[in-house]
Amino acid sequence: MNQQKQSLSFTGLPAYKKLSDHHKQIKNVHMRRLFSLDPKRFEKFSIEHHGLLLDYSKNRISSETIALLCQLAKEAELEKWRERMFKGEKINNTEDRAVLHTALRNCSDKPVFVDGEDVMPKVRAVLEKMRIFSGELREARWKGFTGKPIKHVVNIGIGGSDLGPKMVYQALNPYHHKKIKLHFVSNVDATHINALLKKLNPETTLFIISSKTFTTQETLSNAHIARGWFLKAARDEKHISQHFVAVSTNKKAVSEFGIDTENMFEFWDWVGGRYSLWSAIGLSIMIGIGAENFNKLLQGAYDMDEHFQQAPLEENMPVILAMLGIWYNNFFKAESHAILPYDHFLRGLPMYLEQADMESNGKSVDRDGRRVDYSTGPIIWGTTGINGQHAFYQSLHQGTKMIPADFIVSIQAHFNFQKQHNIMFSNVLAQTEALMRGRTYEETYAYLTAAGEGPPNLSKRIHHMVFEGNHPTNTILIEKLSPRSLGMLIALYEHKIFVQGIVWNLNSFDQWGVELGKQLAKQILDKIYQPNTVDSHDASTNALINYYRDRVRLD
Ligand code: F6P
């Protein structure tokens, strides 16, 4: 019955029509005007939760916009779906799976049931196993085959089994263990792993093979290279157990690879790959920052889970971020969304969110399999903001495309470089202000004449130096980048993605779109080794396979 109701198309919801009408009224209103009309705009359009501040006042919205967007979320039955997710119902309908990354960070004593079983005891048991193992490594009690302590840990994984742990490890640099260094290998291009192995000593290196399925070609092929490199030095397979552990849902494949399942850290099919850093996939993080800090990361995410479940929609950070995204994506027809952390340690965040968001909501059929007639997940992209300023910001300011952006920065710097931090912070505000206000013809004229410019330079340049402004941004201020605040930030984006998926009526938790390429890659690999000329593909693919085969040694 409810499933039936959920099938109501996004564009058929009553609030969608109201928002379309409202959009006509507001689309040409400049944010300068909105700010001048309402000096309380910041108070009205900002939310603070446990030291995380979202200022969304520099958006092309009024109170009516927010009310209508929240109405749209309600009509899409967001609250009901949110409850279903947290309760462990199988909302991933194409894979018949629950979606319970929130159980991994459930810091309460409440049970979470999947198929009638409370999953919390096994979640806690794996966390405990991770704590013991990472403690042994960190305290140099876990020894390599020649009795030396481990100094380098290499996580081999790809996608969700790489991007999350790598991003978090980078982000929490000040919390790193002093003697153990983490490395992340994902690319099947062997130059990646080979360049790393050259620097490492097999006696002091431990590999974590991280793969939910343990069938991913890139990961297994890198794992075999690592195994070969290790055995060349260790000369006996019995030493593998001291240097290789696995994180997976697939016990059978782990043991077939030759890793003792005693050295396997388990997780479950109700943890999506791109939502898995909270699970045993976070083992590398725990080794890097310690169990106590890992728990704080979980605690931060839990804080956001609580906020997401309890705050009214109008004051709910993930809901507001999500609905603003929908406002631009579906009404202003913006095609992308930029993630701009002003923090070197957060440099992995844009790439992490590319997967989290685009693999979740880059879908063109709704959850019932019907082709959608509206735009879904935007292109997510970005880099550290300060570098972006000297690269692509020109287009943000004066290009023809609307590119909404999130500016993310911490208040407290980690190291004692306060002056540098002040420079960075002022750049964030300068950019968001410039994007919002722009610079009018009159202001540009005054600026040029004050700088002593007269004709002909003035008339030649003035039109190029006018900024229209009215570009929407969110500013996210983090009190200090710590395990807890990072946990909150990541969970904020996870829930934003969830909300958008619900409103667009998508299943955000499958990823069939990456399968076809994987299947074809296997077929093409076989063809590369075939003795005959390849003619079973299209003319372009045939010719390229044959061209390649003619030029490489295949033995
Ligand atoms: O390529 C898509 C994908 O299935 C991702 O969803 C996943 O994070 C990644 O591959 C890695 O998968 P696995 O952890 O099973 O190796």
mmCIF file of C-alpha atoms in Angstrom, residues 229-543:
data_model
loop_
_atom_site.group_PDB
_atom_site.id
_atom_site.type_symbol
_atom_site.label_atom_id
_atom_site.label_comp_id
_atom_site.label_asym_id
_atom_site.label_seq_id
_atom_site.Cartn_x
_atom_site.Cartn_y
_atom_site.Cartn_z
ATOM 1 C CA TRP A 229 56.249 -9.419 -3.689
ATOM 2 C CA PHE A 230 55.935 -10.560 -0.087
ATOM 3 C CA LEU A 231 56.575 -14.260 -0.773
ATOM 4 C CA LYS A 232 59.666 -13.419 -2.787
ATOM 5 C CA ALA A 233 61.186 -12.220 0.478
ATOM 6 C CA ALA A 234 59.408 -14.416 3.044
ATOM 7 C CA ARG A 235 59.754 -17.606 0.933
ATOM 8 C CA ASP A 236 57.128 -19.492 2.921
ATOM 9 C CA GLU A 237 53.336 -19.190 2.741
ATOM 10 C CA LYS A 238 53.066 -19.785 6.472
ATOM 11 C CA HIS A 239 54.199 -16.167 6.987
ATOM 12 C CA ILE A 240 51.209 -14.785 5.073
ATOM 13 C CA SER A 241 49.079 -14.768 8.205
ATOM 14 C CA GLN A 242 51.346 -12.165 9.831
ATOM 15 C CA HIS A 243 51.258 -9.851 6.828
ATOM 16 C CA PHE A 244 47.869 -10.187 5.150
ATOM 17 C CA VAL A 245 44.421 -9.585 6.581
ATOM 18 C CA ALA A 246 41.115 -9.200 4.773
ATOM 19 C CA VAL A 247 38.014 -7.091 5.212
ATOM 20 C CA SER A 248 35.044 -8.551 3.408
ATOM 21 C CA THR A 249 31.556 -10.011 3.434
ATOM 22 C CA ASN A 250 32.787 -13.053 1.455
ATOM 23 C CA LYS A 251 34.509 -15.622 3.709
ATOM 24 C CA LYS A 252 34.812 -18.249 0.995
ATOM 25 C CA ALA A 253 36.676 -15.996 -1.446
ATOM 26 C CA VAL A 254 38.948 -14.730 1.340
ATOM 27 C CA SER A 255 40.020 -18.225 2.270
ATOM 28 C CA GLU A 256 40.437 -19.185 -1.415
ATOM 29 C CA PHE A 257 42.837 -16.283 -1.739
ATOM 30 C CA GLY A 258 44.901 -17.830 1.052
ATOM 31 C CA ILE A 259 44.025 -15.562 3.949
ATOM 32 C CA ASP A 260 43.123 -17.333 7.161
ATOM 33 C CA THR A 261 39.540 -16.341 7.989
ATOM 34 C CA GLU A 262 40.747 -15.804 11.557
ATOM 35 C CA ASN A 263 42.449 -12.760 10.031
ATOM 36 C CA MET A 264 39.285 -11.594 8.331
ATOM 37 C CA PHE A 265 37.189 -8.690 9.577
ATOM 38 C CA GLU A 266 33.606 -9.160 8.621
ATOM 39 C CA PHE A 267 30.841 -6.849 7.527
ATOM 40 C CA TRP A 268 27.453 -7.477 5.998
ATOM 41 C CA ASP A 269 25.430 -7.009 2.825
ATOM 42 C CA TRP A 270 23.367 -4.270 4.499
ATOM 43 C CA VAL A 271 26.432 -2.007 4.432
ATOM 44 C CA GLY A 272 26.743 -0.348 1.024
ATOM 45 C CA GLY A 273 30.312 -0.073 -0.336
ATOM 46 C CA ARG A 274 30.229 3.732 -0.467
ATOM 47 C CA TYR A 275 28.780 3.857 3.063
ATOM 48 C CA SER A 276 31.234 1.374 4.549
ATOM 49 C CA LEU A 277 33.992 3.408 6.170
ATOM 50 C CA TRP A 278 32.203 2.970 9.515
ATOM 51 C CA SER A 279 32.471 -0.809 9.232
ATOM 52 C CA ALA A 280 35.552 -3.042 9.231
ATOM 53 C CA ILE A 281 36.445 -1.259 5.982
ATOM 54 C CA GLY A 282 37.584 1.451 8.412
ATOM 55 C CA LEU A 283 40.254 -0.892 9.827
ATOM 56 C CA SER A 284 43.024 1.143 8.182
ATOM 57 C CA ILE A 285 41.555 4.278 9.773
ATOM 58 C CA MET A 286 41.532 2.640 13.188
ATOM 59 C CA ILE A 287 45.144 1.527 12.808
ATOM 60 C CA GLY A 288 46.071 5.055 11.761
ATOM 61 C CA ILE A 289 44.256 7.042 14.453
ATOM 62 C CA GLY A 290 43.567 4.489 17.215
ATOM 63 C CA ALA A 291 40.379 2.885 18.469
ATOM 64 C CA GLU A 292 39.468 5.780 20.732
ATOM 65 C CA ASN A 293 39.552 8.287 17.896
ATOM 66 C CA PHE A 294 37.718 5.859 15.615
ATOM 67 C CA ASN A 295 34.957 5.719 18.232
ATOM 68 C CA LYS A 296 34.809 9.512 18.210
ATOM 69 C CA LEU A 297 34.374 9.398 14.444
ATOM 70 C CA LEU A 298 31.442 7.023 14.965
ATOM 71 C CA GLN A 299 30.107 9.252 17.731
ATOM 72 C CA GLY A 300 30.165 12.278 15.403
ATOM 73 C CA ALA A 301 28.221 10.392 12.760
ATOM 74 C CA TYR A 302 25.780 9.242 15.439
ATOM 75 C CA ASP A 303 25.278 12.879 16.532
ATOM 76 C CA MET A 304 24.295 13.699 12.964
ATOM 77 C CA ASP A 305 22.048 10.626 12.759
ATOM 78 C CA GLU A 306 20.228 11.853 15.848
ATOM 79 C CA HIS A 307 19.908 15.369 14.460
ATOM 80 C CA PHE A 308 18.660 14.009 11.140
ATOM 81 C CA GLN A 309 16.005 11.914 12.871
ATOM 82 C CA GLN A 310 14.866 14.471 15.390
ATOM 83 C CA ALA A 311 15.163 18.011 14.034
ATOM 84 C CA PRO A 312 12.101 19.426 12.273
ATOM 85 C CA LEU A 313 12.607 19.454 8.515
ATOM 86 C CA GLU A 314 13.029 23.261 8.414
ATOM 87 C CA GLU A 315 15.889 23.051 10.923
ATOM 88 C CA ASN A 316 17.395 19.832 9.710
ATOM 89 C CA MET A 317 20.843 20.258 8.162
ATOM 90 C CA PRO A 318 20.870 17.283 5.781
ATOM 91 C CA VAL A 319 17.297 18.023 4.705
ATOM 92 C CA ILE A 320 18.054 21.672 3.999
ATOM 93 C CA LEU A 321 21.232 20.850 2.044
ATOM 94 C CA ALA A 322 19.368 18.215 0.060
ATOM 95 C CA MET A 323 16.358 20.360 -0.736
ATOM 96 C CA LEU A 324 18.525 23.291 -1.814
ATOM 97 C CA GLY A 325 20.272 20.887 -4.170
ATOM 98 C CA ILE A 326 16.892 19.888 -5.583
ATOM 99 C CA TRP A 327 15.883 23.546 -5.909
ATOM 100 C CA TYR A 328 18.865 24.236 -8.175
ATOM 101 C CA ASN A 329 18.921 20.888 -9.949
ATOM 102 C CA ASN A 330 15.253 20.725 -10.883
ATOM 103 C CA PHE A 331 14.071 24.310 -10.985
ATOM 104 C CA PHE A 332 17.152 26.322 -11.994
ATOM 105 C CA LYS A 333 18.442 23.376 -14.087
ATOM 106 C CA ALA A 334 21.912 23.480 -12.541
ATOM 107 C CA GLU A 335 23.848 20.427 -13.695
ATOM 108 C CA SER A 336 26.630 20.201 -11.186
ATOM 109 C CA HIS A 337 27.505 20.953 -7.602
ATOM 110 C CA ALA A 338 30.984 21.898 -6.398
ATOM 111 C CA ILE A 339 32.518 20.748 -3.109
ATOM 112 C CA LEU A 340 35.196 23.198 -2.035
ATOM 113 C CA PRO A 341 36.999 22.382 1.197
ATOM 114 C CA TYR A 342 39.415 25.086 2.314
ATOM 115 C CA ASP A 343 41.516 22.570 4.138
ATOM 116 C CA HIS A 344 44.461 20.628 2.829
ATOM 117 C CA PHE A 345 43.523 17.690 5.043
ATOM 118 C CA LEU A 346 40.073 17.535 3.435
ATOM 119 C CA ARG A 347 41.474 17.293 -0.070
ATOM 120 C CA GLY A 348 39.989 13.799 -0.526
ATOM 121 C CA LEU A 349 36.454 14.928 0.268
ATOM 122 C CA PRO A 350 35.367 15.974 -3.259
ATOM 123 C CA MET A 351 36.434 12.653 -4.731
ATOM 124 C CA TYR A 352 34.851 10.723 -1.872
ATOM 125 C CA LEU A 353 31.567 12.575 -2.417
ATOM 126 C CA GLU A 354 31.712 12.004 -6.160
ATOM 127 C CA GLN A 355 31.259 8.306 -5.468
ATOM 128 C CA ALA A 356 28.918 8.694 -2.507
ATOM 129 C CA ASP A 357 26.578 10.999 -4.405
ATOM 130 C CA MET A 358 26.856 10.019 -8.058
ATOM 131 C CA GLU A 359 26.875 6.247 -7.507
ATOM 132 C CA SER A 360 23.813 6.702 -5.287
ATOM 133 C CA ASN A 361 21.689 9.142 -7.238
ATOM 134 C CA GLY A 362 23.039 8.985 -10.797
ATOM 135 C CA LYS A 363 19.976 7.013 -11.874
ATOM 136 C CA SER A 364 17.471 7.439 -14.671
ATOM 137 C CA VAL A 365 14.778 5.016 -13.537
ATOM 138 C CA ASP A 366 12.847 5.418 -10.313
ATOM 139 C CA ARG A 367 12.610 2.799 -7.589
ATOM 140 C CA ASP A 368 9.759 1.112 -9.446
ATOM 141 C CA GLY A 369 11.805 0.860 -12.644
ATOM 142 C CA ARG A 370 10.029 3.665 -14.502
ATOM 143 C CA ARG A 371 12.104 6.053 -16.561
ATOM 144 C CA VAL A 372 12.179 9.432 -14.834
ATOM 145 C CA ASP A 373 11.169 12.586 -16.686
ATOM 146 C CA TYR A 374 13.204 14.879 -14.436
ATOM 147 C CA SER A 375 16.837 15.452 -13.699
ATOM 148 C CA THR A 376 18.313 13.404 -10.814
ATOM 149 C CA GLY A 377 21.742 13.474 -9.149
ATOM 150 C CA PRO A 378 24.004 16.318 -10.227
ATOM 151 C CA ILE A 379 27.639 16.040 -11.249
ATOM 152 C CA ILE A 380 29.659 16.385 -8.070
ATOM 153 C CA TRP A 381 33.120 17.797 -8.407
ATOM 154 C CA GLY A 382 35.622 20.046 -6.719
ATOM 155 C CA THR A 383 39.015 20.393 -5.140
ATOM 156 C CA THR A 384 40.564 22.304 -2.268
ATOM 157 C CA GLY A 385 39.018 25.726 -2.643
ATOM 158 C CA ILE A 386 42.152 27.772 -2.514
ATOM 159 C CA ASN A 387 43.644 25.845 -5.445
ATOM 160 C CA GLY A 388 40.341 26.014 -7.289
ATOM 161 C CA GLN A 389 40.410 29.802 -6.999
ATOM 162 C CA HIS A 390 43.445 29.798 -9.251
ATOM 163 C CA ALA A 391 41.999 27.269 -11.643
ATOM 164 C CA PHE A 392 38.259 27.064 -12.333
ATOM 165 C CA TYR A 393 36.667 29.801 -10.202
ATOM 166 C CA GLN A 394 36.646 32.125 -13.210
ATOM 167 C CA SER A 395 33.812 30.006 -14.542
ATOM 168 C CA LEU A 396 32.004 30.044 -11.189
ATOM 169 C CA HIS A 397 32.063 33.838 -11.192
ATOM 170 C CA GLN A 398 31.518 34.749 -14.820
ATOM 171 C CA GLY A 399 30.642 31.585 -16.734
ATOM 172 C CA THR A 400 27.241 30.860 -18.219
ATOM 173 C CA LYS A 401 26.453 27.893 -15.988
ATOM 174 C CA MET A 402 24.950 27.935 -12.573
ATOM 175 C CA ILE A 403 27.244 25.991 -10.233
ATOM 176 C CA PRO A 404 26.010 25.880 -6.639
ATOM 177 C CA ALA A 405 28.892 25.221 -4.261
ATOM 178 C CA ASP A 406 29.635 24.192 -0.681
ATOM 179 C CA PHE A 407 32.498 26.055 0.981
ATOM 180 C CA ILE A 408 33.871 24.082 3.938
ATOM 181 C CA VAL A 409 36.385 25.453 6.425
ATOM 182 C CA SER A 410 37.464 25.003 10.063
ATOM 183 C CA ILE A 411 37.597 27.788 12.595
ATOM 184 C CA GLN A 412 40.570 26.424 14.552
ATOM 185 C CA ALA A 413 43.708 25.494 12.670
ATOM 186 C CA HIS A 414 45.575 22.399 13.765
ATOM 187 C CA PHE A 415 49.020 23.829 13.739
ATOM 188 C CA ASN A 416 50.364 27.121 14.847
ATOM 189 C CA PHE A 417 50.087 28.920 11.524
ATOM 190 C CA GLN A 418 47.363 31.340 12.544
ATOM 191 C CA LYS A 419 48.276 34.001 9.975
ATOM 192 C CA GLN A 420 48.038 31.525 7.107
ATOM 193 C CA HIS A 421 44.755 30.282 8.502
ATOM 194 C CA ASN A 422 43.376 33.818 8.646
ATOM 195 C CA ILE A 423 44.328 34.300 4.996
ATOM 196 C CA MET A 424 42.503 31.133 4.064
ATOM 197 C CA PHE A 425 39.430 31.984 6.107
ATOM 198 C CA SER A 426 39.176 35.446 4.575
ATOM 199 C CA ASN A 427 39.398 33.888 1.131
ATOM 200 C CA VAL A 428 36.376 31.717 1.879
ATOM 201 C CA LEU A 429 34.299 34.714 2.866
ATOM 202 C CA ALA A 430 35.640 36.834 0.000
ATOM 203 C CA GLN A 431 34.628 34.191 -2.507
ATOM 204 C CA THR A 432 31.153 33.539 -1.146
ATOM 205 C CA GLU A 433 30.509 37.269 -0.837
ATOM 206 C CA ALA A 434 31.767 37.952 -4.356
ATOM 207 C CA LEU A 435 29.720 35.080 -5.752
ATOM 208 C CA MET A 436 26.640 36.403 -4.017
ATOM 209 C CA ARG A 437 27.025 40.183 -4.564
ATOM 210 C CA GLY A 438 28.963 40.326 -7.804
ATOM 211 C CA ARG A 439 30.032 43.785 -8.948
ATOM 212 C CA THR A 440 27.669 46.035 -10.867
ATOM 213 C CA TYR A 441 28.550 48.172 -13.855
ATOM 214 C CA GLU A 442 28.502 51.280 -11.670
ATOM 215 C CA GLU A 443 30.740 49.731 -9.036
ATOM 216 C CA THR A 444 33.140 48.551 -11.701
ATOM 217 C CA TYR A 445 33.184 52.019 -13.273
ATOM 218 C CA ALA A 446 33.960 53.587 -9.903
ATOM 219 C CA TYR A 447 36.654 50.999 -9.217
ATOM 220 C CA LEU A 448 38.361 51.566 -12.573
ATOM 221 C CA THR A 449 38.265 55.334 -12.379
ATOM 222 C CA ALA A 450 39.611 55.251 -8.806
ATOM 223 C CA ALA A 451 42.474 53.125 -10.161
ATOM 224 C CA GLY A 452 43.181 55.911 -12.655
ATOM 225 C CA GLU A 453 41.786 54.118 -15.692
ATOM 226 C CA GLY A 454 40.223 56.314 -18.332
ATOM 227 C CA PRO A 455 39.232 55.679 -21.926
ATOM 228 C CA PRO A 456 40.210 53.715 -23.938
ATOM 229 C CA ASN A 457 41.121 51.031 -21.368
ATOM 230 C CA LEU A 458 38.057 51.651 -19.281
ATOM 231 C CA SER A 459 35.576 51.139 -22.085
ATOM 232 C CA LYS A 460 37.561 48.218 -23.433
ATOM 233 C CA ARG A 461 37.526 46.381 -20.098
ATOM 234 C CA ILE A 462 34.507 47.412 -18.150
ATOM 235 C CA HIS A 463 32.053 44.814 -19.482
ATOM 236 C CA HIS A 464 34.570 42.069 -18.837
ATOM 237 C CA MET A 465 35.001 43.198 -15.266
ATOM 238 C CA VAL A 466 31.363 43.286 -14.265
ATOM 239 C CA PHE A 467 30.260 40.345 -12.112
ATOM 240 C CA GLU A 468 26.594 39.448 -12.169
ATOM 241 C CA GLY A 469 26.766 37.671 -8.814
ATOM 242 C CA ASN A 470 23.675 35.852 -7.533
ATOM 243 C CA HIS A 471 25.617 32.556 -7.448
ATOM 244 C CA PRO A 472 24.400 30.307 -4.615
ATOM 245 C CA THR A 473 26.731 28.922 -1.979
ATOM 246 C CA ASN A 474 26.516 27.135 1.356
ATOM 247 C CA THR A 475 29.177 27.814 3.962
ATOM 248 C CA ILE A 476 29.942 25.002 6.393
ATOM 249 C CA LEU A 477 32.064 25.998 9.374
ATOM 250 C CA ILE A 478 33.643 23.273 11.467
ATOM 251 C CA GLU A 479 34.818 24.285 14.929
ATOM 252 C CA LYS A 480 37.916 22.122 14.496
ATOM 253 C CA LEU A 481 38.563 19.219 12.170
ATOM 254 C CA SER A 482 38.554 16.301 14.640
ATOM 255 C CA PRO A 483 37.355 12.696 14.449
ATOM 256 C CA ARG A 484 34.006 13.742 15.891
ATOM 257 C CA SER A 485 33.396 16.734 13.641
ATOM 258 C CA LEU A 486 34.530 14.773 10.590
ATOM 259 C CA GLY A 487 32.081 12.004 11.482
ATOM 260 C CA MET A 488 29.314 14.598 11.604
ATOM 261 C CA LEU A 489 30.334 16.130 8.307
ATOM 262 C CA ILE A 490 30.407 12.819 6.435
ATOM 263 C CA ALA A 491 27.071 11.716 7.900
ATOM 264 C CA LEU A 492 25.630 15.110 6.933
ATOM 265 C CA TYR A 493 26.416 14.403 3.289
ATOM 266 C CA GLU A 494 25.268 10.779 3.503
ATOM 267 C CA HIS A 495 21.868 11.902 4.726
ATOM 268 C CA LYS A 496 21.706 14.697 2.182
ATOM 269 C CA ILE A 497 22.146 12.053 -0.518
ATOM 270 C CA PHE A 498 19.483 9.877 1.112
ATOM 271 C CA VAL A 499 16.965 12.727 1.221
ATOM 272 C CA GLN A 500 17.511 13.594 -2.422
ATOM 273 C CA GLY A 501 17.123 9.959 -3.432
ATOM 274 C CA ILE A 502 13.815 9.736 -1.589
ATOM 275 C CA VAL A 503 12.448 12.938 -3.092
ATOM 276 C CA TRP A 504 13.507 11.829 -6.586
ATOM 277 C CA ASN A 505 11.952 8.420 -5.831
ATOM 278 C CA LEU A 506 15.192 6.540 -6.511
ATOM 279 C CA ASN A 507 16.844 3.537 -4.965
ATOM 280 C CA SER A 508 20.071 5.267 -3.863
ATOM 281 C CA PHE A 509 21.663 2.036 -2.664
ATOM 282 C CA ASP A 510 22.253 -0.092 -5.736
ATOM 283 C CA GLN A 511 24.772 0.599 -8.523
ATOM 284 C CA TRP A 512 23.822 -1.471 -11.558
ATOM 285 C CA GLY A 513 25.288 1.214 -13.784
ATOM 286 C CA VAL A 514 28.846 0.120 -13.070
ATOM 287 C CA GLU A 515 28.240 -3.536 -13.913
ATOM 288 C CA LEU A 516 28.200 -3.428 -17.718
ATOM 289 C CA GLY A 517 31.679 -1.918 -17.979
ATOM 290 C CA LYS A 518 33.016 -4.547 -15.552
ATOM 291 C CA GLN A 519 31.514 -7.396 -17.603
ATOM 292 C CA LEU A 520 32.798 -6.017 -20.882
ATOM 293 C CA ALA A 521 36.289 -5.490 -19.467
ATOM 294 C CA LYS A 522 36.457 -9.226 -18.675
ATOM 295 C CA GLN A 523 35.304 -10.154 -22.194
ATOM 296 C CA ILE A 524 37.741 -7.768 -23.837
ATOM 297 C CA LEU A 525 40.590 -9.068 -21.694
ATOM 298 C CA ASP A 526 39.860 -12.578 -23.014
ATOM 299 C CA LYS A 527 39.830 -11.260 -26.580
ATOM 300 C CA ILE A 528 43.203 -9.616 -26.097
ATOM 301 C CA TYR A 529 44.680 -13.083 -25.498
ATOM 302 C CA GLN A 530 42.846 -14.795 -28.380
ATOM 303 C CA PRO A 531 45.020 -15.772 -31.336
ATOM 304 C CA ASN A 532 42.525 -14.637 -34.005
ATOM 305 C CA THR A 533 41.767 -11.158 -35.207
ATOM 306 C CA VAL A 534 38.884 -9.807 -33.150
ATOM 307 C CA ASP A 535 35.687 -9.033 -35.082
ATOM 308 C CA SER A 536 32.898 -9.622 -32.596
ATOM 309 C CA HIS A 537 32.540 -6.045 -31.319
ATOM 310 C CA ASP A 538 31.709 -2.814 -33.104
ATOM 311 C CA ALA A 539 34.207 -1.591 -35.693
ATOM 312 C CA SER A 540 35.841 0.874 -33.341
ATOM 313 C CA THR A 541 36.284 -1.573 -30.446
ATOM 314 C CA ASN A 542 37.498 -4.365 -32.776
ATOM 315 C CA ALA A 543 40.056 -2.083 -34.385
#
